Coordinates of C-alpha atoms in Angstrom, one line a residue:
X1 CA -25.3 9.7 76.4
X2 CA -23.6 13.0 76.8
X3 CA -23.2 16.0 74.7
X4 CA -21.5 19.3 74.3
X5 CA -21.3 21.9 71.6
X6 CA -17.7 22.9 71.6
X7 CA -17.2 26.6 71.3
X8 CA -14.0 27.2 69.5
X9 CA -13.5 29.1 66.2
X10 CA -14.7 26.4 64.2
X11 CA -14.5 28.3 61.0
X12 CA -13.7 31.8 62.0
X13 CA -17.5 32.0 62.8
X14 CA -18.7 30.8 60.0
X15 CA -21.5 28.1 58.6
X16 CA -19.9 24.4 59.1
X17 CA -21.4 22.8 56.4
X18 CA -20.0 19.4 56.7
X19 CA -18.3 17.1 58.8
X20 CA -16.8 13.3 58.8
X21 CA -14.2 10.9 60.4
X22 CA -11.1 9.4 59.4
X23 CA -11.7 5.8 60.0
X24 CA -8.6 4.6 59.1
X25 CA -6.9 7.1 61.6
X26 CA -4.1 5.5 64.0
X27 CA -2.4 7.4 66.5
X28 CA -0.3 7.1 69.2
X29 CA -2.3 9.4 71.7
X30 CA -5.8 7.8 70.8
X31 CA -8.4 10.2 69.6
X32 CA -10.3 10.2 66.4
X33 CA -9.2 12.2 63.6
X34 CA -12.0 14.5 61.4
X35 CA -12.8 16.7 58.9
X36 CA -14.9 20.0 58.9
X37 CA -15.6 21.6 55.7
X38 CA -17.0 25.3 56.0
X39 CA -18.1 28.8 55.1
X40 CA -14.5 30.3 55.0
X41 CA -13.6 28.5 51.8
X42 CA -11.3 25.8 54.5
X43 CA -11.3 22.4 55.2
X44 CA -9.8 22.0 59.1
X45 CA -8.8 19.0 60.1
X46 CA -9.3 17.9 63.9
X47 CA -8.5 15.1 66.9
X48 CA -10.9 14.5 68.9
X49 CA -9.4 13.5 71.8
X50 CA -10.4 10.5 73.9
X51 CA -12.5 10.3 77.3
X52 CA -9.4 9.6 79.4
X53 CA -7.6 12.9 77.9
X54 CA -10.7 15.1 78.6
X55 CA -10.8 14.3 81.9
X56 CA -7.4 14.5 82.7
X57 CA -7.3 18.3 80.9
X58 CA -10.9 19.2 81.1
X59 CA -9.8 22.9 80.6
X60 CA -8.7 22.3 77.5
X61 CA -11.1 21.8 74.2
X62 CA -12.3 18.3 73.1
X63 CA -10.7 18.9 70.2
X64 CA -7.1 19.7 68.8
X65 CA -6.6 21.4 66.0
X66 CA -4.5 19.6 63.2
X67 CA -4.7 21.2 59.7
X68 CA -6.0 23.7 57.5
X69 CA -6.3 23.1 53.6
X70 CA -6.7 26.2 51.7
X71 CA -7.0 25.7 48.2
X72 CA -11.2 26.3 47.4
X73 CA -11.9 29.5 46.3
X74 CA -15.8 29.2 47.8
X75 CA -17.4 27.5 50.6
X76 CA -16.6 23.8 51.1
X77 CA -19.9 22.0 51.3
X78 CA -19.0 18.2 52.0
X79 CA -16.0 16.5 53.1
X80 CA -15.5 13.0 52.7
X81 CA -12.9 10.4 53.8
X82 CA -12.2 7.3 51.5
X83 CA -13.4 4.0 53.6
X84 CA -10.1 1.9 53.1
X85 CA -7.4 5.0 53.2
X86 CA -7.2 8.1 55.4
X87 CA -7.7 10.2 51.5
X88 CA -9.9 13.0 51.9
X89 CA -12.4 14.6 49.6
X90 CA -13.7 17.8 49.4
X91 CA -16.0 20.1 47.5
X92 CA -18.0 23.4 47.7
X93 CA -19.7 26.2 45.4
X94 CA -16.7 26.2 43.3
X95 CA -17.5 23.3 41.8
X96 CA -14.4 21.3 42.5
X97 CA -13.5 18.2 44.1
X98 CA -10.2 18.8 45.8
X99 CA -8.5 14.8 46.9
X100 CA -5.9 15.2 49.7
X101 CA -3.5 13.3 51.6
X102 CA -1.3 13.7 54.0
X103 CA 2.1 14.5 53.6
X104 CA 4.6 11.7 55.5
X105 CA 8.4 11.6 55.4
X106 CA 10.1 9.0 53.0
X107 CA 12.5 8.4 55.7
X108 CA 11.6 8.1 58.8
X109 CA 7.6 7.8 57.8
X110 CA 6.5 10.3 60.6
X111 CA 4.3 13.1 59.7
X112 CA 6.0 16.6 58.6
X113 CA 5.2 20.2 60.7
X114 CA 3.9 22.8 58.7
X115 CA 6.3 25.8 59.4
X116 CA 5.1 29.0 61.3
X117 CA 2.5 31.2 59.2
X118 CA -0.1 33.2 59.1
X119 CA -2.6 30.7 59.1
X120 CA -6.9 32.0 57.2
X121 CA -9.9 31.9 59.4
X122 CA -8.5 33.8 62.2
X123 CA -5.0 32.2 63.3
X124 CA -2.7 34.8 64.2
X125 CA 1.3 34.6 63.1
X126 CA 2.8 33.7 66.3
X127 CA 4.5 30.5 65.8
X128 CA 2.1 28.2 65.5
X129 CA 3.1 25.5 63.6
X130 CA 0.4 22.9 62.1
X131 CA 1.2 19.1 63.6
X132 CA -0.2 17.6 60.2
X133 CA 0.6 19.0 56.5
X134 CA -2.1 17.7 53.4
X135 CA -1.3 18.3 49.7
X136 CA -3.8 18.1 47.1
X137 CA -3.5 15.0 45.0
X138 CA -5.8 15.4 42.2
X139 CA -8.5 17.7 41.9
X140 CA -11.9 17.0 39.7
X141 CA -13.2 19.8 37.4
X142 CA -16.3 19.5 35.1
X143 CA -19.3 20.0 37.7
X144 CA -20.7 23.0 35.9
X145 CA -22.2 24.6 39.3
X146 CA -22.2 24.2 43.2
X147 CA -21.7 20.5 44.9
X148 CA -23.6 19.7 47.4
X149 CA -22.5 16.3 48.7
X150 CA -20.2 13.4 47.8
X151 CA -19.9 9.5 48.2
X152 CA -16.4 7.5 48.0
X153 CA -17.2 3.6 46.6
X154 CA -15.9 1.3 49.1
X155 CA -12.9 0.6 46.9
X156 CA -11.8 4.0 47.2
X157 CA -11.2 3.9 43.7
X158 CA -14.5 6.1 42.7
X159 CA -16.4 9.2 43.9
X160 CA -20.2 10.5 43.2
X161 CA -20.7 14.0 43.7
X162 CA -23.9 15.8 43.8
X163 CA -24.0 19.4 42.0
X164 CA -27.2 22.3 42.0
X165 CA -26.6 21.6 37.7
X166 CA -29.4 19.2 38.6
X167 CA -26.8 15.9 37.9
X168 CA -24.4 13.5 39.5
X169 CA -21.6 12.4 38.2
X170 CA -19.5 9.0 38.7
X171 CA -15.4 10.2 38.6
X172 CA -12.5 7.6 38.6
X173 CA -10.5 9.1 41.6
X174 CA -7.1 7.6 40.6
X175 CA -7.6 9.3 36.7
X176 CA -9.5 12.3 38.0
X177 CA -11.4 11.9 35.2
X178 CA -15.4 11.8 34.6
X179 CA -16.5 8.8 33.8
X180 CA -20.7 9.4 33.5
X181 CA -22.9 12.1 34.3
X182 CA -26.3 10.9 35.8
X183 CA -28.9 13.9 34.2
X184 CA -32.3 11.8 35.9
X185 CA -32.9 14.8 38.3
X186 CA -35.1 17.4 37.3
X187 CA -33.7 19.9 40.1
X188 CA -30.7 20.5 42.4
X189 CA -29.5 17.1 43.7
X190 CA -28.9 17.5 47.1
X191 CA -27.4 14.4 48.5
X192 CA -26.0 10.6 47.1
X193 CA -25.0 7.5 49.2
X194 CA -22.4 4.5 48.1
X195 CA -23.7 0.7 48.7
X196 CA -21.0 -0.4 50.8
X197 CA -21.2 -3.8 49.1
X198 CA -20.6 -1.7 45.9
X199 CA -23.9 -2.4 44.1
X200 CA -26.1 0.2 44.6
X201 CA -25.6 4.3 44.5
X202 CA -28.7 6.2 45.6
X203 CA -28.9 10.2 44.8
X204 CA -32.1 12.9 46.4
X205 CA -33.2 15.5 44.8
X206 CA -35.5 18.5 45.3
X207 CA -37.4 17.4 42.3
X208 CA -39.1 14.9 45.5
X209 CA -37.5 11.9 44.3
X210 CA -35.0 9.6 45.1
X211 CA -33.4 7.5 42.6
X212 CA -31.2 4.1 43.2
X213 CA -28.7 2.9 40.3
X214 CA -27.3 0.1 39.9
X215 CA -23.3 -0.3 39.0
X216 CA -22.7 -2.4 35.8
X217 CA -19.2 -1.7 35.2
X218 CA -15.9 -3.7 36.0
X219 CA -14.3 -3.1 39.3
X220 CA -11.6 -1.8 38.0
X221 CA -10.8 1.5 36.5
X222 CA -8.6 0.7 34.0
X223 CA -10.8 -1.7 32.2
X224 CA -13.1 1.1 31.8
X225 CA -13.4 2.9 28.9
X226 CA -13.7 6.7 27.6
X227 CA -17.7 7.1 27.5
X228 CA -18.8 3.4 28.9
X229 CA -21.7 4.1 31.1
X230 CA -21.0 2.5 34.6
X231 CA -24.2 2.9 35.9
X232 CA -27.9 2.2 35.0
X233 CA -31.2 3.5 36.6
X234 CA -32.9 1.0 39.0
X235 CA -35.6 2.9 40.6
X236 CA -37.2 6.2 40.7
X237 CA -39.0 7.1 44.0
X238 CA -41.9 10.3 44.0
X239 CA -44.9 8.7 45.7
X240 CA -46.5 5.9 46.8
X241 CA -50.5 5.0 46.4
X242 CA -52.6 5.7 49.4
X243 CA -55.6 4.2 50.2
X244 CA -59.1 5.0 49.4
X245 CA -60.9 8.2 51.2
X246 CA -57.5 10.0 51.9
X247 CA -56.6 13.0 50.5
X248 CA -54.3 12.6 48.0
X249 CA -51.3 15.3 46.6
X250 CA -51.3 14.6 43.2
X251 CA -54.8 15.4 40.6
X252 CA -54.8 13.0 37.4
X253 CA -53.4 15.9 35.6
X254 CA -49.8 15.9 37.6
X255 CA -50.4 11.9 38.1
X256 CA -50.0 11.0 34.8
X257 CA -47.4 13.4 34.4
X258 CA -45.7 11.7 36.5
X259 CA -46.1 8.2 35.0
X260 CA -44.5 9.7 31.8
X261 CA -41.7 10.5 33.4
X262 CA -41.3 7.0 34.8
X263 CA -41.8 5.5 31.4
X264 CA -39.5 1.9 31.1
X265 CA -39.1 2.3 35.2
X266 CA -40.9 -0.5 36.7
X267 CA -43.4 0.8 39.5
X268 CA -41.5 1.3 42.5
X269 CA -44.3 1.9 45.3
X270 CA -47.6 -0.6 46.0
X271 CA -48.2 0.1 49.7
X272 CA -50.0 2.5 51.5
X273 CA -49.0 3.7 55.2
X274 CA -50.7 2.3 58.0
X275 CA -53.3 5.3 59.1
X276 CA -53.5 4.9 63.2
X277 CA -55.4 8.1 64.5
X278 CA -53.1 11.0 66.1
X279 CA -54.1 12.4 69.6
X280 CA -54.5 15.7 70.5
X281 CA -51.8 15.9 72.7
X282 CA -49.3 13.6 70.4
X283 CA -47.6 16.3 68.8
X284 CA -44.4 16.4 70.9
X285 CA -43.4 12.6 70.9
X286 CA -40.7 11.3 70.1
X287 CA -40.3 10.1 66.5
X288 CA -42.5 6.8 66.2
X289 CA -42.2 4.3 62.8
X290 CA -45.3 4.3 60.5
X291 CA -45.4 0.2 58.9
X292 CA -45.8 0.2 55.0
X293 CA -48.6 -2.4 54.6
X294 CA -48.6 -4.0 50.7
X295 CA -52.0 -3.2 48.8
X296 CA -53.1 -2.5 45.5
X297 CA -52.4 0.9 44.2
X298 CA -55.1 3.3 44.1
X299 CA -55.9 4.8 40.8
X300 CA -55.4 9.1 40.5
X301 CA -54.5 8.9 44.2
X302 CA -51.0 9.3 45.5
X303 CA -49.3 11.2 48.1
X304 CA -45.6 12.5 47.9
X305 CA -42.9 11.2 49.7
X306 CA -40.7 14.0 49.9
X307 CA -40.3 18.0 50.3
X308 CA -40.5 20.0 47.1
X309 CA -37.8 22.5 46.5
X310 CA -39.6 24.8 48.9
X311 CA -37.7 23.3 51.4
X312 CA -35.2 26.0 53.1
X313 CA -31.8 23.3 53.0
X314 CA -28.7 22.7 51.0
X315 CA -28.9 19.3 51.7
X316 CA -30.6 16.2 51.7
X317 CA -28.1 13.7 52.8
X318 CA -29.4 10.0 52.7
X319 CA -27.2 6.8 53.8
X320 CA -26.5 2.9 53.5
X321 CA -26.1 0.6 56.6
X322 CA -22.9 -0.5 56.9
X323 CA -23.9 -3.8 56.0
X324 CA -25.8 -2.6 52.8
X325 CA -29.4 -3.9 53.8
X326 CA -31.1 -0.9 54.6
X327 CA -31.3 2.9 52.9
X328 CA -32.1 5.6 55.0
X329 CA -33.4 8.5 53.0
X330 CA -33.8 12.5 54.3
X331 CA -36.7 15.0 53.8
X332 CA -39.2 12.7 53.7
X333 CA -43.2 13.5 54.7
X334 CA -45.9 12.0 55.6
X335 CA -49.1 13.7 54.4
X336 CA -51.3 10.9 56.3
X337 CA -50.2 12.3 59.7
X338 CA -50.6 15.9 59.0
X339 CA -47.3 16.3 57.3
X340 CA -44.9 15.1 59.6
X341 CA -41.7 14.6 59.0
X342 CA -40.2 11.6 58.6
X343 CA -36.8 9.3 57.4
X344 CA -38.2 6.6 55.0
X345 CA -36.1 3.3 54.8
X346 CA -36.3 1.1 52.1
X347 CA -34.7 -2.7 51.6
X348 CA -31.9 -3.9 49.8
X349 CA -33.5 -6.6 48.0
X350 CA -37.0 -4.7 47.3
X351 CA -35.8 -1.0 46.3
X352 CA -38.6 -1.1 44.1
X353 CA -41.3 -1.6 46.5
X354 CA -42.6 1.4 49.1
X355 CA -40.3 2.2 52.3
X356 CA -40.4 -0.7 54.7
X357 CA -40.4 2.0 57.7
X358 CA -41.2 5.5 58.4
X359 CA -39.4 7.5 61.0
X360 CA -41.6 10.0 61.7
X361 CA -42.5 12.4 64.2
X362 CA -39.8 15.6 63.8
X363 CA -40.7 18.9 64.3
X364 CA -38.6 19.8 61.0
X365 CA -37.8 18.5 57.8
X366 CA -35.1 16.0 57.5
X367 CA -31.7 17.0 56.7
X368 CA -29.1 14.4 57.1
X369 CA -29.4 11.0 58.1
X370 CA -25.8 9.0 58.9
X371 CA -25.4 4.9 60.1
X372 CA -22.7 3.9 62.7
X373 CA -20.0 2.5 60.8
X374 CA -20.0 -1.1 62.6
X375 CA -22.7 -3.5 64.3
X376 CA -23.0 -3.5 67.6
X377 CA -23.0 -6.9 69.6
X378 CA -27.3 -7.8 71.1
X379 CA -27.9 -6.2 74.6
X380 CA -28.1 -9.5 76.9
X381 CA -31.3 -8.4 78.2
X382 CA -32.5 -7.9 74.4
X383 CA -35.7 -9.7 73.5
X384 CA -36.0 -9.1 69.6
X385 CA -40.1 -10.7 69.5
X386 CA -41.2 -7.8 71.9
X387 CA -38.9 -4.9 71.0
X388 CA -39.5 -5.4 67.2
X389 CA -36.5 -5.6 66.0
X390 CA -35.8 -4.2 62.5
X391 CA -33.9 -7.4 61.2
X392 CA -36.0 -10.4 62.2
X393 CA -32.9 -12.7 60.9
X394 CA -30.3 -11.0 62.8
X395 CA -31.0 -10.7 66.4
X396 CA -27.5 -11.3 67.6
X397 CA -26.7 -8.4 66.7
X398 CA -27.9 -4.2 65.8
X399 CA -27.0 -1.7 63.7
X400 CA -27.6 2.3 65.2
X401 CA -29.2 5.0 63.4
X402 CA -28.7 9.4 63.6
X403 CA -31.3 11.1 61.7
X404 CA -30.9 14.6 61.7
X405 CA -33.6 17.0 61.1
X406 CA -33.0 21.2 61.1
X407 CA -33.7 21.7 64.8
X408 CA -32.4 18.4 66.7
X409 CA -30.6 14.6 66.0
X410 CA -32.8 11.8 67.0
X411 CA -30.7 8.5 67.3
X412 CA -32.4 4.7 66.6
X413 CA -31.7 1.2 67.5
X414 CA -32.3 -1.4 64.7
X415 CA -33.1 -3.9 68.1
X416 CA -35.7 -1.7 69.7
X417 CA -38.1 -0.8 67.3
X418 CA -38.7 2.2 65.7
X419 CA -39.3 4.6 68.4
X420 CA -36.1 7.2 68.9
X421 CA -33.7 6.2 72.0
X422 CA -32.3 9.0 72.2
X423 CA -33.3 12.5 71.2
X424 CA -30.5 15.9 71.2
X425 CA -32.6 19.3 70.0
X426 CA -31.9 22.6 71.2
X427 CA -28.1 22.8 71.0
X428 CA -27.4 25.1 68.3
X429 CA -29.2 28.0 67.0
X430 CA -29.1 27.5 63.2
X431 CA -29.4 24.5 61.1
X432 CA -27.8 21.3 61.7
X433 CA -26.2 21.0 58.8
X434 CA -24.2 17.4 58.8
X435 CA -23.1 14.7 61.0
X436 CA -20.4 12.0 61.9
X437 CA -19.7 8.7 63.7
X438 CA -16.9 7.0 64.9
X439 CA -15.5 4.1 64.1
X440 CA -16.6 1.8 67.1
X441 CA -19.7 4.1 67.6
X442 CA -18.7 5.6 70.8
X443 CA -19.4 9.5 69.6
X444 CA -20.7 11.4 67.2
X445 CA -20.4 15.1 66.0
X446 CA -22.8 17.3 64.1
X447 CA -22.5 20.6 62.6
X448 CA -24.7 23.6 62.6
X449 CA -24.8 26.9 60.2
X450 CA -24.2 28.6 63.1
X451 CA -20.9 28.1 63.0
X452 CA -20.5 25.8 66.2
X453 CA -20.2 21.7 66.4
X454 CA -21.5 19.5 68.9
X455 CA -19.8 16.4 70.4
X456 CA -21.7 13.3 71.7
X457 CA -20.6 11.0 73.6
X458 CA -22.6 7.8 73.6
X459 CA -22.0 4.7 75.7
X460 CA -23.2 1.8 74.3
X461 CA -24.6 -1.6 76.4
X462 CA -22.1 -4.2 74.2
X463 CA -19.4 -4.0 72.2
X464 CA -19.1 -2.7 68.5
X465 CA -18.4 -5.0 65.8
X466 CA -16.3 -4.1 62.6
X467 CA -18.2 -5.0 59.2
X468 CA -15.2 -5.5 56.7
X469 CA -15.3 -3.7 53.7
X470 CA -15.4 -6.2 50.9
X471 CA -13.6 -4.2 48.6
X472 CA -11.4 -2.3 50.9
X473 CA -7.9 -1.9 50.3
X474 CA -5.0 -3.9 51.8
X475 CA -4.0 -2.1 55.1
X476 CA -0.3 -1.8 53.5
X477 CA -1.7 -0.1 50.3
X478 CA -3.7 2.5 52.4
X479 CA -0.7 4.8 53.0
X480 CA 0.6 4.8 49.3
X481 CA -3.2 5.1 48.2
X482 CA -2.8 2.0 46.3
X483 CA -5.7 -0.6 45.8
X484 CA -5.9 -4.0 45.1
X485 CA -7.9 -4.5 41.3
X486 CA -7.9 -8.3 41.4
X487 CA -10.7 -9.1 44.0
X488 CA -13.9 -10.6 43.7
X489 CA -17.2 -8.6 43.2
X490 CA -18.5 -8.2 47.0
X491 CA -21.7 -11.0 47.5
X492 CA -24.9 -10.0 47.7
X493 CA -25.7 -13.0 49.8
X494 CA -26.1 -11.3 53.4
X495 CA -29.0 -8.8 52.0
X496 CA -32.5 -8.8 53.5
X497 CA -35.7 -10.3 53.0
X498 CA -38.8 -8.5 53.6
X499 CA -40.7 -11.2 54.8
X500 CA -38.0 -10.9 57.8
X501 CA -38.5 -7.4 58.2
X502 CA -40.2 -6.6 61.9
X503 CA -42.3 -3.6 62.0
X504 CA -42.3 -2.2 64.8
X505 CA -45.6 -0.6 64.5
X506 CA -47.3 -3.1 67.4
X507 CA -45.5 -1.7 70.7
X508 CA -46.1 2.1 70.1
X509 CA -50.0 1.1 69.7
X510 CA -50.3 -0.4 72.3
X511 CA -50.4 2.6 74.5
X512 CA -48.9 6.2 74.1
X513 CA -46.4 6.2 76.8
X514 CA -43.3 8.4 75.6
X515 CA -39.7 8.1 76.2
X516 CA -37.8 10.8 78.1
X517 CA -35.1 12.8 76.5
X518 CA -32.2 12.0 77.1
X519 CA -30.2 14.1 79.7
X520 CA -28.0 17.0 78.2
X521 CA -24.9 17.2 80.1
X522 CA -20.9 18.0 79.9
X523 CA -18.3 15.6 78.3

């Protein structure tokens, strides 16, 4: 694993607030295509070239500079690419969701040049003529306030923003219309995530919850109706019980509050979190798992799951495997281990139940937390029984993990327990703000307030395995942005058990031996 922060005028020295990857990006020269969304009111669109290229030129950037798109009037929070089409979305503190796509000639079907111009965020008029050209294709107004983050559907047909007006709201992308505004959250939402089997949609909020819906609509868009609600509440996350003679967050006074406001939710926590003793010296480790073991709730006696809105971030970005079996959530902490901080994951089939695992152990709160977009073939030497593997029914395989807290990126392995394999802190000196993978998994990028980005560059023991979409778009319909509306309703038949969930909770006790970081080095 390598990594280097790129230093380039990112954003004319301003906050990068967002980043993400084209995954449907084919060119001729290789490379990986992305988006960075930032302070100077711009989404920039990049290639990140490949290995071979960098070491051929290593005088030249990792990067190339593509595109600029100029039409928000504030800073650009989140930028999104659609899963089946290279479609991008974008938002920011003007409350608008901007969907672009690139511009390609009718008649030979290669991509336009930009003429020469004088080019915002720092690009001088000398010539330089942009190698891609993006036009706005629809853009989303209603969100009465700042967005924070945003979510395609797997489809590509739908989008679910995140806005500080304390709602989400569902938007057919094709109609740019609204289709249901999700007013649950009692305070900013700060991050949502799609189910990529097109079930589920999850949302965080600094109200210190985390709420799962579930889609009840018809796949298509056109067989919706003006006012149909297309989602329902599933769960509603705050706490969990903890177990008796720990010192509990929440009085009977705020408790039953709290019940109130869950009123026709069924309970969605019944375990506590395993309590092993810390030592002294165990401050510094690497970020370790924390089991949920099932028990009966405790009456008056709770502790929070997540920050407050005390918490000094814009976002709180949480994720879905690519698979769909496993929900990563951000900002989570752990008041049982003196408030560490922690990524809580929850399972498919029991998102009413506690967090399956806690990935605890950062130094600051949680921030962002992003899944490789493909499975990863079993390292040969892999021995799922004594590693603890996350997935006890899937050991042929493993999924990978970046969770990214305000001061460093810890990276798991859903094969070797729940201790961090690889840890990156100390690279930028703001935030981290967002982050990225690639489509096979070879790198990663995340983004700092500082107004720099850092590439990594990861090699992986086996090969990477595409999951396919189950509603993604005919590859012929991706360039005209069309999508098929006659398939079948994805199966739920791959999602996970928790009796065949592996806690990975044994190994770390069984001594407190830490990993090494990993060595920092050039691409």
């Amino acid at each position: 694993m390598r990594v280097k922060t790129v230093q380039i005028n990112w954003h004319d020295k301003l906050p990068i607030f967002s980043v993400d990857f084209d995954h449907s990006y084919v060119n001729s020269n290789g490379g990986w295509r992305f988006a960075t969304g930032g302070g100077d009111n711009n989404v920039r669109l990049w290639r990140l070239r490949t290995p071979e290229e960098r070491e051929l030129a290593p005088q030249h950037p990792a990067v190339e500079f593509l595109a600029s798109l100029n039409r928000h009037t504030a800073p650009v929070n989140v930028v999104r690419f659609s899963p089946c089409s290279s479609k991008l979305a974008s938002a920011g503190d003007d409350g608008v969701i901007i969907i672009w796509r690139q511009q390609l000639s009718t008649d030979t079907g290669e991509t336009p040049r930009a003429p020469p111009a004088t080019l915002e965020g720092g690009f001088e008029d000398d010539g330089f003529v942009e190698p891609e050209v993006w036009r706005p294709v629809a853009m989303l107004r209603g969100s009465l306030a700042d967005i924070c983050d945003l979510a395609w559907s797997p489809d590509g047909n739908f989008l679910v923003s995140a806005s500080v007006d304390n709602t989400a709201r569902i938007w057919d992308a094709r109609e740019a219309r609204c289709l249901q505004v999700l007013a649950d959250h009692s305070h900013y939402v700060q991050g949502v995530a799609w189910d990529p089997l097109g079930e589920f949609i999850a949302t965080q909020s600094s109200d210190r919850s985390l709420r799962v819906y579930r889609w009840i609509a018809p796949r298509d868009p056109r067989e919706i109706k003006s006012g149909t609600e297309v989602v329902s509440l599933l769960a509603s996350h705050y706490s969990m019980p903890i177990a008796s003679g720990q010192k509990g967050d929440d009085g009977p006074e705020e408790e039953s509050a709290l019940a109130d406001s869950m009123e026709g939710v069924e309970l969605q926590s019944t375990g506590v979190l395993d309590n092993e003793p810390m030592e002294a010296d165990d401050t510094s480790a690497l970020p370790v798992p924390v089991e949920a073991v099932a028990a009966a709730p405790t009456a008056n006696r709770s502790q929070r799951l997540f920050h407050d809105d005390n918490l000094a971030s814009f976002f709180r970005r949480p994720s879905i495997s690519p698979d769909g079996r496993l929900l990563a959530a951000a900002a989570g902490v752990q008041r049982d281990r003196s408030a560490r901080n922690t990524s809580y994951i929850w399972a498919r089939d029991a998102l009413l139940a506690p967090p399956v695992l806690s990935l605890a152990g950062h130094a600051k709160p949680v921030v962002a937390t992003r899944w490789a977009p493909c499975r990863f073939a079993a390292a040969k030497d892999a021995d799922a029984s004594a590693s603890g593997a996350w997935l006890a029914d899937d050991i042929d395989s493993r999924m990978m993990l970046a969770v990214a807290s305000q001061s460093s990126v810890a990276i798991y392995d859903t094969s070797m327990g729940g201790r961090a394999i690889g840890l990156m802190s100390g690279l930028h000196y703001a935030a981290i703000t967002d982050l990225a993978w690639t489509r096979d998994g070879s790198h990663m990028i995340l983004t700092s307030i500082d107004g720099f980005a850092s590439v990594v560059a990861i090699s992986q023991p086996s090969a990477a395995i595409d999951i396919p979409t189950p509603l993604a778009v005919d590859s012929r319909d991706a360039a005209s942005g069309a999508t098929d509306h006659n398939r079948d309703p994805p199966s739920a038949d791959g999602a996970v058990s928790t009796q065949d969930l592996q806690h990975a909770t044994s190994a770390s006790k069984k001594g407190k031996k830490r990993l090494a970081p990993t060595l920092v080095s050039q691409l």
